[in-house]
PDB file of C-alpha atoms and ligand atoms in Angstrom:
ATOM      1  CA  UNK A   1      12.828 -14.544   0.490  1.00  0.00           C
ATOM      2  CA  UNK A   2      12.648 -10.907   1.572  1.00  0.00           C
ATOM      3  CA  UNK A   3      12.992  -7.946  -0.760  1.00  0.00           C
ATOM      4  CA  UNK A   4      12.970  -4.225  -0.048  1.00  0.00           C
ATOM      5  CA  UNK A   5      11.685  -1.770  -2.645  1.00  0.00           C
ATOM      6  CA  UNK A   6      12.050   2.013  -2.726  1.00  0.00           C
ATOM      7  CA  UNK A   7       9.396   4.464  -3.836  1.00  0.00           C
ATOM      8  CA  UNK A   8       9.505   8.253  -4.170  1.00  0.00           C
ATOM      9  CA  UNK A   9       5.951   9.446  -3.738  1.00  0.00           C
ATOM     10  CA  UNK A  10       4.343  12.674  -4.823  1.00  0.00           C
ATOM     11  CA  UNK A  11       1.346  13.862  -2.858  1.00  0.00           C
ATOM     12  CA  UNK A  12      -1.438  11.630  -1.594  1.00  0.00           C
ATOM     13  CA  UNK A  13      -1.990   8.747  -3.973  1.00  0.00           C
ATOM     14  CA  UNK A  14      -2.180   5.047  -4.660  1.00  0.00           C
ATOM     15  CA  UNK A  15       0.866   3.466  -6.322  1.00  0.00           C
ATOM     16  CA  UNK A  16       0.375   0.126  -8.052  1.00  0.00           C
ATOM     17  CA  UNK A  17       3.123  -2.195  -6.760  1.00  0.00           C
ATOM     18  CA  UNK A  18       1.681  -5.480  -8.053  1.00  0.00           C
ATOM     19  CA  UNK A  19       4.557  -5.984 -10.520  1.00  0.00           C
ATOM     20  CA  UNK A  20       7.121  -5.752  -7.686  1.00  0.00           C
ATOM     21  CA  UNK A  21       5.275  -8.443  -5.741  1.00  0.00           C
ATOM     22  CA  UNK A  22       5.008 -10.684  -8.834  1.00  0.00           C
ATOM     23  CA  UNK A  23       8.719 -10.147  -9.536  1.00  0.00           C
ATOM     24  CA  UNK A  24       9.589 -11.238  -5.985  1.00  0.00           C
ATOM     25  CA  UNK A  25       7.423 -14.346  -6.248  1.00  0.00           C
ATOM     26  CA  UNK A  26       9.060 -15.273  -9.575  1.00  0.00           C
ATOM     27  CA  UNK A  27      12.570 -14.749  -8.200  1.00  0.00           C
ATOM     28  CA  UNK A  28      11.796 -16.804  -5.093  1.00  0.00           C
ATOM     29  CA  UNK A  29      10.854 -19.888  -7.085  1.00  0.00           C
ATOM     30  CA  UNK A  30       8.036 -20.519  -4.598  1.00  0.00           C
ATOM     31  CA  UNK A  31       5.077 -22.159  -6.327  1.00  0.00           C
ATOM     32  CA  UNK A  32       2.812 -22.572  -3.280  1.00  0.00           C
ATOM     33  CA  UNK A  33       2.807 -20.249  -0.287  1.00  0.00           C
ATOM     34  CA  UNK A  34       2.054 -16.658   0.624  1.00  0.00           C
ATOM     35  CA  UNK A  35       3.414 -13.218  -0.150  1.00  0.00           C
ATOM     36  CA  UNK A  36       3.268 -10.611   2.585  1.00  0.00           C
ATOM     37  CA  UNK A  37       3.553  -6.971   1.548  1.00  0.00           C
ATOM     38  CA  UNK A  38       4.439  -4.689   4.438  1.00  0.00           C
ATOM     39  CA  UNK A  39       4.658  -0.909   4.778  1.00  0.00           C
ATOM     40  CA  UNK A  40       6.945   0.287   7.619  1.00  0.00           C
ATOM     41  CA  UNK A  41       5.575   3.845   7.677  1.00  0.00           C
ATOM     42  CA  UNK A  42       2.918   5.419   9.920  1.00  0.00           C
ATOM     43  CA  UNK A  43       1.365   7.738   7.336  1.00  0.00           C
ATOM     44  CA  UNK A  44       1.164   5.262   4.455  1.00  0.00           C
ATOM     45  CA  UNK A  45      -0.428   1.840   3.984  1.00  0.00           C
ATOM     46  CA  UNK A  46      -0.832  -1.216   1.761  1.00  0.00           C
ATOM     47  CA  UNK A  47      -4.169  -2.100   0.204  1.00  0.00           C
ATOM     48  CA  UNK A  48      -5.721  -4.244  -2.521  1.00  0.00           C
ATOM     49  CA  UNK A  49      -8.333  -2.717  -4.782  1.00  0.00           C
ATOM     50  CA  UNK A  50      -9.490  -2.312  -8.369  1.00  0.00           C
ATOM     51  CA  UNK A  51      -6.800  -1.970 -11.017  1.00  0.00           C
ATOM     52  CA  UNK A  52      -9.024  -1.185 -14.000  1.00  0.00           C
ATOM     53  CA  UNK A  53     -10.882   2.089 -13.447  1.00  0.00           C
ATOM     54  CA  UNK A  54      -8.600   4.769 -11.925  1.00  0.00           C
ATOM     55  CA  UNK A  55     -11.713   6.568 -10.704  1.00  0.00           C
ATOM     56  CA  UNK A  56     -12.012   3.879  -8.009  1.00  0.00           C
ATOM     57  CA  UNK A  57      -8.677   5.015  -6.557  1.00  0.00           C
ATOM     58  CA  UNK A  58      -9.752   8.661  -6.780  1.00  0.00           C
ATOM     59  CA  UNK A  59     -13.044   7.870  -5.033  1.00  0.00           C
ATOM     60  CA  UNK A  60     -11.293   5.858  -2.323  1.00  0.00           C
ATOM     61  CA  UNK A  61      -8.922   8.728  -1.536  1.00  0.00           C
ATOM     62  CA  UNK A  62     -11.824  11.206  -1.638  1.00  0.00           C
ATOM     63  CA  UNK A  63     -13.849   9.120   0.821  1.00  0.00           C
ATOM     64  CA  UNK A  64     -10.873   8.734   3.182  1.00  0.00           C
ATOM     65  CA  UNK A  65     -10.417  12.534   3.062  1.00  0.00           C
ATOM     66  CA  UNK A  66     -14.080  12.977   4.004  1.00  0.00           C
ATOM     67  CA  UNK A  67     -13.935  10.326   6.724  1.00  0.00           C
ATOM     68  CA  UNK A  68     -10.656  11.474   8.279  1.00  0.00           C
ATOM     69  CA  UNK A  69     -10.359  15.243   7.712  1.00  0.00           C
ATOM     70  CA  UNK A  70      -7.820  17.411   9.483  1.00  0.00           C
ATOM     71  CA  UNK A  71      -9.378  18.694  12.704  1.00  0.00           C
ATOM     72  CA  UNK A  72      -8.302  21.673  14.833  1.00  0.00           C
ATOM     73  CA  UNK A  73      -8.628  19.460  17.931  1.00  0.00           C
ATOM     74  CA  UNK A  74      -5.783  17.175  16.823  1.00  0.00           C
ATOM     75  CA  UNK A  75      -2.789  17.498  19.165  1.00  0.00           C
ATOM     76  CA  UNK A  76       0.007  15.812  17.175  1.00  0.00           C
ATOM     77  CA  UNK A  77       2.576  18.568  16.592  1.00  0.00           C
ATOM     78  CA  UNK A  78       3.653  17.351  13.144  1.00  0.00           C
ATOM     79  CA  UNK A  79       0.185  18.304  11.894  1.00  0.00           C
ATOM     80  CA  UNK A  80      -0.495  15.122   9.950  1.00  0.00           C
ATOM     81  CA  UNK A  81      -2.844  13.220  12.265  1.00  0.00           C
ATOM     82  CA  UNK A  82      -5.289  12.725   9.422  1.00  0.00           C
ATOM     83  CA  UNK A  83      -2.606  10.780   7.520  1.00  0.00           C
ATOM     84  CA  UNK A  84      -1.844   8.694  10.640  1.00  0.00           C
ATOM     85  CA  UNK A  85      -5.556   7.850  10.966  1.00  0.00           C
ATOM     86  CA  UNK A  86      -5.823   6.785   7.331  1.00  0.00           C
ATOM     87  CA  UNK A  87      -2.709   4.638   7.700  1.00  0.00           C
ATOM     88  CA  UNK A  88      -4.216   2.726  10.621  1.00  0.00           C
ATOM     89  CA  UNK A  89      -7.604   2.448   8.917  1.00  0.00           C
ATOM     90  CA  UNK A  90      -6.212   0.978   5.701  1.00  0.00           C
ATOM     91  CA  UNK A  91      -3.503  -1.133   7.369  1.00  0.00           C
ATOM     92  CA  UNK A  92       0.226  -1.762   7.104  1.00  0.00           C
ATOM     93  CA  UNK A  93       0.149  -5.042   5.175  1.00  0.00           C
ATOM     94  CA  UNK A  94      -1.638  -7.391   2.829  1.00  0.00           C
ATOM     95  CA  UNK A  95      -1.195 -11.139   2.402  1.00  0.00           C
ATOM     96  CA  UNK A  96      -1.760 -12.840  -0.952  1.00  0.00           C
ATOM     97  CA  UNK A  97      -1.890 -16.597  -1.613  1.00  0.00           C
ATOM     98  CA  UNK A  98       0.570 -18.026  -4.149  1.00  0.00           C
ATOM     99  CA  UNK A  99      -0.487 -21.118  -6.073  1.00  0.00           C
ATOM    100  CA  UNK A 100       1.115 -22.617  -9.175  1.00  0.00           C
ATOM    101  CA  UNK A 101       3.694 -19.839  -8.961  1.00  0.00           C
ATOM    102  CA  UNK A 102       1.111 -17.067  -9.326  1.00  0.00           C
ATOM    103  CA  UNK A 103      -0.569 -14.615  -7.007  1.00  0.00           C
ATOM    104  CA  UNK A 104      -4.222 -15.538  -6.495  1.00  0.00           C
ATOM    105  CA  UNK A 105      -5.425 -12.003  -7.099  1.00  0.00           C
ATOM    106  CA  UNK A 106      -8.828 -11.446  -8.646  1.00  0.00           C
ATOM    107  CA  UNK A 107      -8.977 -10.221 -12.231  1.00  0.00           C
ATOM    108  CA  UNK A 108      -9.608  -6.648 -11.140  1.00  0.00           C
ATOM    109  CA  UNK A 109      -7.349  -6.601  -8.094  1.00  0.00           C
ATOM    110  CA  UNK A 110      -4.058  -4.745  -7.798  1.00  0.00           C
ATOM    111  CA  UNK A 111      -1.775  -4.237  -4.801  1.00  0.00           C
ATOM    112  CA  UNK A 112      -1.237  -0.602  -3.889  1.00  0.00           C
ATOM    113  CA  UNK A 113       1.123   1.421  -1.754  1.00  0.00           C
ATOM    114  CA  UNK A 114      -1.107   4.157  -0.332  1.00  0.00           C
ATOM    115  CA  UNK A 115       0.601   7.477   0.326  1.00  0.00           C
ATOM    116  CA  UNK A 116      -1.283   9.772   2.674  1.00  0.00           C
ATOM    117  CA  UNK A 117       1.469  12.257   3.511  1.00  0.00           C
ATOM    118  CA  UNK A 118       3.727  12.800   0.503  1.00  0.00           C
ATOM    119  CA  UNK A 119       5.955  13.688  -1.055  1.00  0.00           C
ATOM    120  CA  UNK A 120       8.229  11.271   0.769  1.00  0.00           C
ATOM    121  CA  UNK A 121      10.990   8.746   0.217  1.00  0.00           C
ATOM    122  CA  UNK A 122       9.288   5.466   1.070  1.00  0.00           C
ATOM    123  CA  UNK A 123      10.049   1.785   1.054  1.00  0.00           C
ATOM    124  CA  UNK A 124       8.120  -1.412   1.484  1.00  0.00           C
ATOM    125  CA  UNK A 125       8.923  -5.084   1.972  1.00  0.00           C
ATOM    126  CA  UNK A 126       7.762  -8.216   0.188  1.00  0.00           C
ATOM    127  CA  UNK A 127       8.259 -11.521   2.011  1.00  0.00           C
ATOM    128  CA  UNK A 128       7.583 -14.769   0.153  1.00  0.00           C
ATOM    129  CA  UNK A 129       6.969 -17.810   2.340  1.00  0.00           C
ATOM    130  CA  UNK A 130       6.767 -21.371   1.024  1.00  0.00           C
ATOM    131  CA  UNK A 131       3.994 -23.462   2.459  1.00  0.00           C
TER     132      UNK A 131
HETATM  133 ZN1   ZN B   1       3.090  12.618  12.292  1.00  0.00          ZN
END
């Protein structure tokens, strides 16, 4: 089963999309397999991280800003090379194991759509595979 979800993002931020992935797994009826979450954008990403303390998300974005700042030497005419770098660093997808009809996420894990170049109209895919 493949589902496409739409997301209107504000500025840079992490958007918790775990419920969309769970919904897709439930609708699929798959009790054992994997769920692949994929972001088809070059200045956004998918990541798994803590869902309890929002300061973790703030710190993650802060550290990515420090690691990949805008630089005058960048040549990309759109002016968002820093966002492209963060997208590649974090990655376009995550894979989560499904067992007994549930995602095998840790207690403190959530699945996030990471926006590095908002506001934008975004979408992402969730593919559930039985196996
Ligand atoms: Zn660009």
